[in-house]
Every structure is written in structure tokens, then in C-alpha cells.
């Protein structure tokens, strides 16, 4: 049974700092991995999607990496801004059956001005 | 392109009452998902539809929860009777293909007193 863990649960950093969010998963038989952002009282917004055959994806100040063999992914945020404050969720999609998606509990990020 | 629509946004009921949520996915999206997100946790898949057929409902408490997707478009999720532990945000998501990025609606926040 796939389990997804995100560390740390919460993080507070000063504006301008580079930071790394971690995601680990127990079953390497995945189709893809996706990072989402969730603002309070809102739905989820997709940030980056990495296919199982890929090692990383980049979008602006965000870079996500995937190491399927070790069951790890990282989300790197460069030059953090107060507007980056949100909860970041990692979601792993299996590669069998209905391609079920399992989410981690998220990392709550606060960027101080 | 219009996003995923959900209603109502908020609902407060007493335990043992019934409640229904509605979701309208993005036009042309064949796959529709209902997730339950309890405070401080990641979303948990309740049910996944492909057109109007159920792909996965393994985590749906079928003694009290039901869902349908008539004509492969709109969907409703019903809880009857509600329990205190059903207090959560209910998120609807959709995608064109099951392996694509999922697009989420704003969610319905349910409080059971």
C-alpha cells in the first residue's frame, strides 16, 4: 500500500531564502508525481508534474526532482517571497488499476517579509 | 476555460442529517474525482469516475456515502446520515485522461455539529 510522507510539516523562512521541501513514498511503482499548492480555503493548484521516466521539471522559481528508486522527490523554491506562503502537497499516482492518486499531508510554508 | 465548479461552498448540519454536494467538471473531462480532506491532512480519494462508470470507490464508506455521475458530466456526493467525523472539506477534481494533471474545484467545507 502506497504511503506518502512530507517533511517538514511546517516551515518558516525569511523572504529571499532558497528552500527545499521533501516528499517520500514507499512504492516505487508510480506513473507520475505531482506537486500542488493549496491556499487557505481554496482548492489545489498544480505546480509541477513529473512523469516516472523524468528526473526533474522546472517552472519559474520552482524545480522538482524525482528519484523513483529511492522513493523521493524534492521541491526547490528559489528566492522565496511572501506570496509563496501556502501549503505544498505532494501526490503520487500509481501505475496500475485506476492510476490512483495518494497525497501526502503537506508542508505548510510561511515566508516572512 | 471554466474551472471545476462546486456548490455549496459551506454547509453546517447536525449529526444524523443528510447533505448533498454538487460538482460540475471542466468540459470534456472524462475522469471525475471526489476527495475528502480532513483538517491538517492531505486529500483522500473517496471515488473516481470514468465517464459515468465507477473506477475506484474502495475508500468510500458505502453505508453512509453515495455518489453518482449521470450522463458522464455533473456529479453529486451524498452523506446520509452524517457523523461528526465527516466534518471536512470535500474536493472535486477532473481531468481529460486519467493520467493527466487533475484540476480541482474550490471545495465544500462541511461542519457536522
mmCIF file of C-alpha atoms in Angstrom:
data_model
loop_
_atom_site.group_PDB
_atom_site.id
_atom_site.type_symbol
_atom_site.label_atom_id
_atom_site.label_comp_id
_atom_site.label_asym_id
_atom_site.label_seq_id
_atom_site.Cartn_x
_atom_site.Cartn_y
_atom_site.Cartn_z
ATOM 1 C CA UNK A 1 0.000 0.000 0.000
ATOM 2 C CA UNK A 2 1.436 3.332 -1.079
ATOM 3 C CA UNK A 3 2.257 5.818 1.694
ATOM 4 C CA UNK A 4 3.415 9.378 1.072
ATOM 5 C CA UNK A 5 5.256 11.375 3.727
ATOM 6 C CA UNK A 6 6.194 15.037 3.615
ATOM 7 C CA UNK A 7 8.863 16.627 5.754
ATOM 8 C CA UNK A 8 8.858 19.115 7.353
ATOM 9 C CA UNK A 9 5.205 19.548 8.343
ATOM 10 C CA UNK A 10 5.726 23.282 8.687
ATOM 11 C CA UNK A 11 8.448 25.722 7.720
ATOM 12 C CA UNK A 12 9.007 29.428 8.361
ATOM 13 C CA UNK A 13 11.706 31.263 6.417
ATOM 14 C CA UNK A 14 12.677 34.897 5.774
ATOM 15 C CA UNK A 15 11.967 36.374 2.382
ATOM 16 C CA UNK A 16 14.640 35.705 -0.230
ATOM 17 C CA UNK A 17 15.770 32.375 1.152
ATOM 18 C CA UNK A 18 16.056 29.285 -1.052
ATOM 19 C CA UNK A 19 14.275 26.278 0.396
ATOM 20 C CA UNK A 20 13.653 22.583 -0.173
ATOM 21 C CA UNK A 21 10.508 20.605 0.584
ATOM 22 C CA UNK A 22 10.743 16.845 0.794
ATOM 23 C CA UNK A 23 8.401 14.058 -0.217
ATOM 24 C CA UNK A 24 8.979 10.329 0.196
ATOM 25 C CA UNK A 25 6.896 7.397 -0.979
ATOM 26 C CA UNK A 26 7.033 3.685 -0.169
ATOM 27 C CA UNK A 27 6.144 2.050 -3.508
ATOM 28 C CA UNK A 28 8.332 2.949 -6.473
ATOM 29 C CA UNK A 29 5.784 1.626 -8.994
ATOM 30 C CA UNK A 30 4.462 5.054 -9.849
ATOM 31 C CA UNK A 31 3.134 6.632 -13.051
ATOM 32 C CA UNK A 32 3.905 10.204 -12.081
ATOM 33 C CA UNK A 33 4.342 12.563 -9.157
ATOM 34 C CA UNK A 34 2.769 15.968 -8.838
ATOM 35 C CA UNK A 35 3.308 18.958 -6.574
ATOM 36 C CA UNK A 36 0.314 21.111 -5.675
ATOM 37 C CA UNK A 37 -0.148 24.355 -3.826
ATOM 38 C CA UNK A 38 -3.146 24.955 -1.547
ATOM 39 C CA UNK A 39 -4.067 28.375 -0.209
ATOM 40 C CA UNK A 40 -6.344 28.625 2.869
ATOM 41 C CA UNK A 41 -9.966 27.976 1.955
ATOM 42 C CA UNK A 42 -9.086 27.192 -1.639
ATOM 43 C CA UNK A 43 -8.732 24.158 -3.833
ATOM 44 C CA UNK A 44 -5.441 22.759 -5.095
ATOM 45 C CA UNK A 45 -3.391 24.307 -7.865
ATOM 46 C CA UNK A 46 -0.980 22.136 -9.833
ATOM 47 C CA UNK A 47 2.625 23.373 -9.798
ATOM 48 C CA UNK A 48 4.685 20.674 -11.456
ATOM 49 C CA UNK A 49 4.085 17.158 -12.758
ATOM 50 C CA UNK A 50 6.979 14.733 -13.211
ATOM 51 C CA UNK A 51 6.486 11.560 -15.216
ATOM 52 C CA UNK A 52 8.118 8.416 -13.832
ATOM 53 C CA UNK A 53 10.675 8.456 -16.660
ATOM 54 C CA UNK A 54 11.752 12.022 -15.876
ATOM 55 C CA UNK A 55 14.250 13.265 -13.290
ATOM 56 C CA UNK A 56 13.096 16.845 -12.886
ATOM 57 C CA UNK A 57 10.770 19.595 -14.001
ATOM 58 C CA UNK A 58 11.170 23.356 -13.757
ATOM 59 C CA UNK A 59 8.730 26.240 -13.779
ATOM 60 C CA UNK A 60 9.994 29.709 -12.978
ATOM 61 C CA UNK A 61 11.465 29.697 -9.466
ATOM 62 C CA UNK A 62 10.302 26.128 -8.851
ATOM 63 C CA UNK A 63 12.240 22.956 -9.550
ATOM 64 C CA UNK A 64 11.014 19.477 -8.696
ATOM 65 C CA UNK A 65 13.174 16.374 -8.811
ATOM 66 C CA UNK A 66 12.260 12.709 -8.726
ATOM 67 C CA UNK A 67 14.353 9.723 -7.664
ATOM 68 C CA UNK A 68 11.990 6.817 -8.153
ATOM 69 C CA UNK A 69 14.432 4.143 -6.989
ATOM 70 C CA UNK A 70 14.860 5.756 -3.573
ATOM 71 C CA UNK A 71 11.226 6.875 -3.339
ATOM 72 C CA UNK A 72 11.990 10.574 -3.013
ATOM 73 C CA UNK A 73 11.044 13.875 -4.564
ATOM 74 C CA UNK A 74 12.074 17.386 -3.657
ATOM 75 C CA UNK A 75 10.528 20.746 -4.471
ATOM 76 C CA UNK A 76 13.080 23.553 -4.599
ATOM 77 C CA UNK A 77 11.831 27.126 -4.308
ATOM 78 C CA UNK A 78 14.344 29.828 -5.190
ATOM 79 C CA UNK A 79 14.306 33.338 -3.732
ATOM 80 C CA UNK A 80 11.158 32.798 -1.680
ATOM 81 C CA UNK A 81 8.532 35.546 -1.485
ATOM 82 C CA UNK A 82 5.679 36.214 0.979
ATOM 83 C CA UNK A 83 3.265 35.242 -1.805
ATOM 84 C CA UNK A 84 4.735 31.732 -1.699
ATOM 85 C CA UNK A 85 3.146 31.215 1.724
ATOM 86 C CA UNK A 86 0.774 28.249 1.352
ATOM 87 C CA UNK A 87 0.574 24.509 1.933
ATOM 88 C CA UNK A 88 2.500 22.396 -0.574
ATOM 89 C CA UNK A 89 1.206 18.908 -1.273
ATOM 90 C CA UNK A 90 2.947 16.012 -2.953
ATOM 91 C CA UNK A 91 0.754 13.499 -4.824
ATOM 92 C CA UNK A 92 1.877 10.145 -6.194
ATOM 93 C CA UNK A 93 -0.081 8.353 -8.915
ATOM 94 C CA UNK A 94 0.188 4.571 -9.132
ATOM 95 C CA UNK A 95 0.741 2.831 -12.467
ATOM 96 C CA UNK A 96 -1.847 0.077 -12.131
ATOM 97 C CA UNK A 97 -5.613 -0.206 -11.958
ATOM 98 C CA UNK A 98 -7.271 3.184 -11.883
ATOM 99 C CA UNK A 99 -3.986 5.080 -11.528
ATOM 100 C CA UNK A 100 -4.988 6.028 -8.007
ATOM 101 C CA UNK A 101 -3.509 9.219 -6.519
ATOM 102 C CA UNK A 102 -2.191 9.252 -2.954
ATOM 103 C CA UNK A 103 -1.446 12.585 -1.275
ATOM 104 C CA UNK A 104 0.967 13.482 1.475
ATOM 105 C CA UNK A 105 -0.220 15.602 4.398
ATOM 106 C CA UNK A 106 1.594 18.655 3.074
ATOM 107 C CA UNK A 107 4.186 21.167 4.222
ATOM 108 C CA UNK A 108 2.824 24.467 5.490
ATOM 109 C CA UNK A 109 5.191 27.232 4.365
ATOM 110 C CA UNK A 110 5.307 30.742 5.789
ATOM 111 C CA UNK A 111 7.619 33.298 4.173
ATOM 112 C CA UNK A 112 8.243 36.336 6.357
ATOM 113 C CA UNK A 113 8.611 39.767 4.757
ATOM 114 C CA UNK B 1 -11.848 27.700 -19.993
ATOM 115 C CA UNK B 2 -14.119 27.494 -16.958
ATOM 116 C CA UNK B 3 -12.761 25.626 -13.964
ATOM 117 C CA UNK B 4 -14.316 22.916 -11.820
ATOM 118 C CA UNK B 5 -17.430 24.256 -10.107
ATOM 119 C CA UNK B 6 -18.693 23.071 -6.735
ATOM 120 C CA UNK B 7 -21.643 24.003 -4.577
ATOM 121 C CA UNK B 8 -22.410 24.801 -1.901
ATOM 122 C CA UNK B 9 -19.149 26.303 -0.618
ATOM 123 C CA UNK B 10 -20.094 25.868 3.015
ATOM 124 C CA UNK B 11 -22.595 23.666 4.822
ATOM 125 C CA UNK B 12 -23.378 23.242 8.503
ATOM 126 C CA UNK B 13 -25.625 20.382 9.581
ATOM 127 C CA UNK B 14 -26.361 18.388 12.693
ATOM 128 C CA UNK B 15 -25.321 14.768 13.057
ATOM 129 C CA UNK B 16 -27.702 12.234 11.560
ATOM 130 C CA UNK B 17 -28.905 14.760 8.969
ATOM 131 C CA UNK B 18 -28.269 14.258 5.271
ATOM 132 C CA UNK B 19 -26.341 16.501 2.886
ATOM 133 C CA UNK B 20 -25.507 16.594 -0.810
ATOM 134 C CA UNK B 21 -22.701 18.231 -2.741
ATOM 135 C CA UNK B 22 -22.629 19.038 -6.438
ATOM 136 C CA UNK B 23 -19.716 19.174 -8.878
ATOM 137 C CA UNK B 24 -19.516 20.304 -12.484
ATOM 138 C CA UNK B 25 -16.167 19.318 -14.057
ATOM 139 C CA UNK B 26 -14.304 21.063 -16.811
ATOM 140 C CA UNK B 27 -15.994 20.468 -20.158
ATOM 141 C CA UNK B 28 -14.641 17.411 -21.937
ATOM 142 C CA UNK B 29 -13.021 15.887 -18.864
ATOM 143 C CA UNK B 30 -13.866 12.210 -18.731
ATOM 144 C CA UNK B 31 -12.478 11.469 -15.269
ATOM 145 C CA UNK B 32 -14.002 12.934 -12.110
ATOM 146 C CA UNK B 33 -12.815 12.519 -8.536
ATOM 147 C CA UNK B 34 -14.243 13.204 -5.095
ATOM 148 C CA UNK B 35 -11.743 13.688 -2.282
ATOM 149 C CA UNK B 36 -12.210 14.189 1.451
ATOM 150 C CA UNK B 37 -9.691 16.469 3.162
ATOM 151 C CA UNK B 38 -9.724 16.498 6.957
ATOM 152 C CA UNK B 39 -8.010 19.465 8.610
ATOM 153 C CA UNK B 40 -4.247 19.004 8.653
ATOM 154 C CA UNK B 41 -4.263 16.035 6.268
ATOM 155 C CA UNK B 42 -3.872 15.549 2.557
ATOM 156 C CA UNK B 43 -6.890 14.790 0.368
ATOM 157 C CA UNK B 44 -8.112 11.200 0.449
ATOM 158 C CA UNK B 45 -9.775 9.735 -2.637
ATOM 159 C CA UNK B 46 -13.382 8.713 -2.000
ATOM 160 C CA UNK B 47 -14.488 7.806 -5.513
ATOM 161 C CA UNK B 48 -13.225 8.060 -9.087
ATOM 162 C CA UNK B 49 -15.478 8.040 -12.158
ATOM 163 C CA UNK B 50 -14.504 7.407 -15.753
ATOM 164 C CA UNK B 51 -17.375 8.934 -17.742
ATOM 165 C CA UNK B 52 -20.348 7.613 -15.746
ATOM 166 C CA UNK B 53 -18.716 4.401 -14.533
ATOM 167 C CA UNK B 54 -17.001 3.910 -11.170
ATOM 168 C CA UNK B 55 -13.262 3.116 -11.388
ATOM 169 C CA UNK B 56 -12.401 3.150 -7.676
ATOM 170 C CA UNK B 57 -14.632 3.524 -4.632
ATOM 171 C CA UNK B 58 -12.587 1.413 -2.239
ATOM 172 C CA UNK B 59 -12.381 4.180 0.389
ATOM 173 C CA UNK B 60 -15.991 5.332 0.156
ATOM 174 C CA UNK B 61 -17.946 4.487 3.349
ATOM 175 C CA UNK B 62 -20.775 2.928 1.423
ATOM 176 C CA UNK B 63 -23.059 2.562 4.419
ATOM 177 C CA UNK B 64 -23.498 6.333 4.504
ATOM 178 C CA UNK B 65 -21.877 7.851 1.406
ATOM 179 C CA UNK B 66 -23.147 7.591 -2.147
ATOM 180 C CA UNK B 67 -22.140 9.259 -5.376
ATOM 181 C CA UNK B 68 -23.382 9.333 -8.914
ATOM 182 C CA UNK B 69 -22.360 10.865 -12.186
ATOM 183 C CA UNK B 70 -25.318 10.941 -14.509
ATOM 184 C CA UNK B 71 -24.633 11.268 -18.256
ATOM 185 C CA UNK B 72 -20.907 11.393 -17.539
ATOM 186 C CA UNK B 73 -20.890 15.104 -16.678
ATOM 187 C CA UNK B 74 -22.118 16.532 -13.344
ATOM 188 C CA UNK B 75 -21.748 14.555 -10.147
ATOM 189 C CA UNK B 76 -23.343 14.556 -6.712
ATOM 190 C CA UNK B 77 -21.954 13.187 -3.462
ATOM 191 C CA UNK B 78 -24.396 12.437 -0.663
ATOM 192 C CA UNK B 79 -23.914 11.656 3.013
ATOM 193 C CA UNK B 80 -26.793 10.074 4.910
ATOM 194 C CA UNK B 81 -26.715 10.104 7.893
ATOM 195 C CA UNK B 82 -23.801 12.398 8.709
ATOM 196 C CA UNK B 83 -21.437 11.776 11.613
ATOM 197 C CA UNK B 84 -19.216 14.221 13.482
ATOM 198 C CA UNK B 85 -16.128 12.712 11.834
ATOM 199 C CA UNK B 86 -17.464 13.656 8.394
ATOM 200 C CA UNK B 87 -16.520 17.283 9.083
ATOM 201 C CA UNK B 88 -14.040 18.032 6.327
ATOM 202 C CA UNK B 89 -13.563 19.774 3.001
ATOM 203 C CA UNK B 90 -14.933 17.803 0.062
ATOM 204 C CA UNK B 91 -12.964 18.441 -3.098
ATOM 205 C CA UNK B 92 -13.982 17.611 -6.624
ATOM 206 C CA UNK B 93 -11.381 17.271 -9.385
ATOM 207 C CA UNK B 94 -11.375 16.315 -13.039
ATOM 208 C CA UNK B 95 -9.022 15.569 -15.907
ATOM 209 C CA UNK B 96 -9.286 14.690 -19.562
ATOM 210 C CA UNK B 97 -7.277 11.497 -19.261
ATOM 211 C CA UNK B 98 -6.777 9.551 -16.048
ATOM 212 C CA UNK B 99 -3.018 10.176 -16.118
ATOM 213 C CA UNK B 100 -3.239 13.926 -16.741
ATOM 214 C CA UNK B 101 -2.962 16.781 -14.282
ATOM 215 C CA UNK B 102 -6.008 16.946 -12.040
ATOM 216 C CA UNK B 103 -7.870 20.259 -11.828
ATOM 217 C CA UNK B 104 -9.540 20.955 -8.518
ATOM 218 C CA UNK B 105 -12.625 22.906 -7.566
ATOM 219 C CA UNK B 106 -12.712 25.236 -4.537
ATOM 220 C CA UNK B 107 -14.245 22.577 -2.300
ATOM 221 C CA UNK B 108 -17.215 22.389 0.051
ATOM 222 C CA UNK B 109 -16.468 22.836 3.733
ATOM 223 C CA UNK B 110 -18.816 20.628 5.777
ATOM 224 C CA UNK B 111 -19.256 21.092 9.509
ATOM 225 C CA UNK B 112 -21.249 18.442 11.381
ATOM 226 C CA UNK B 113 -22.424 19.528 14.854
#
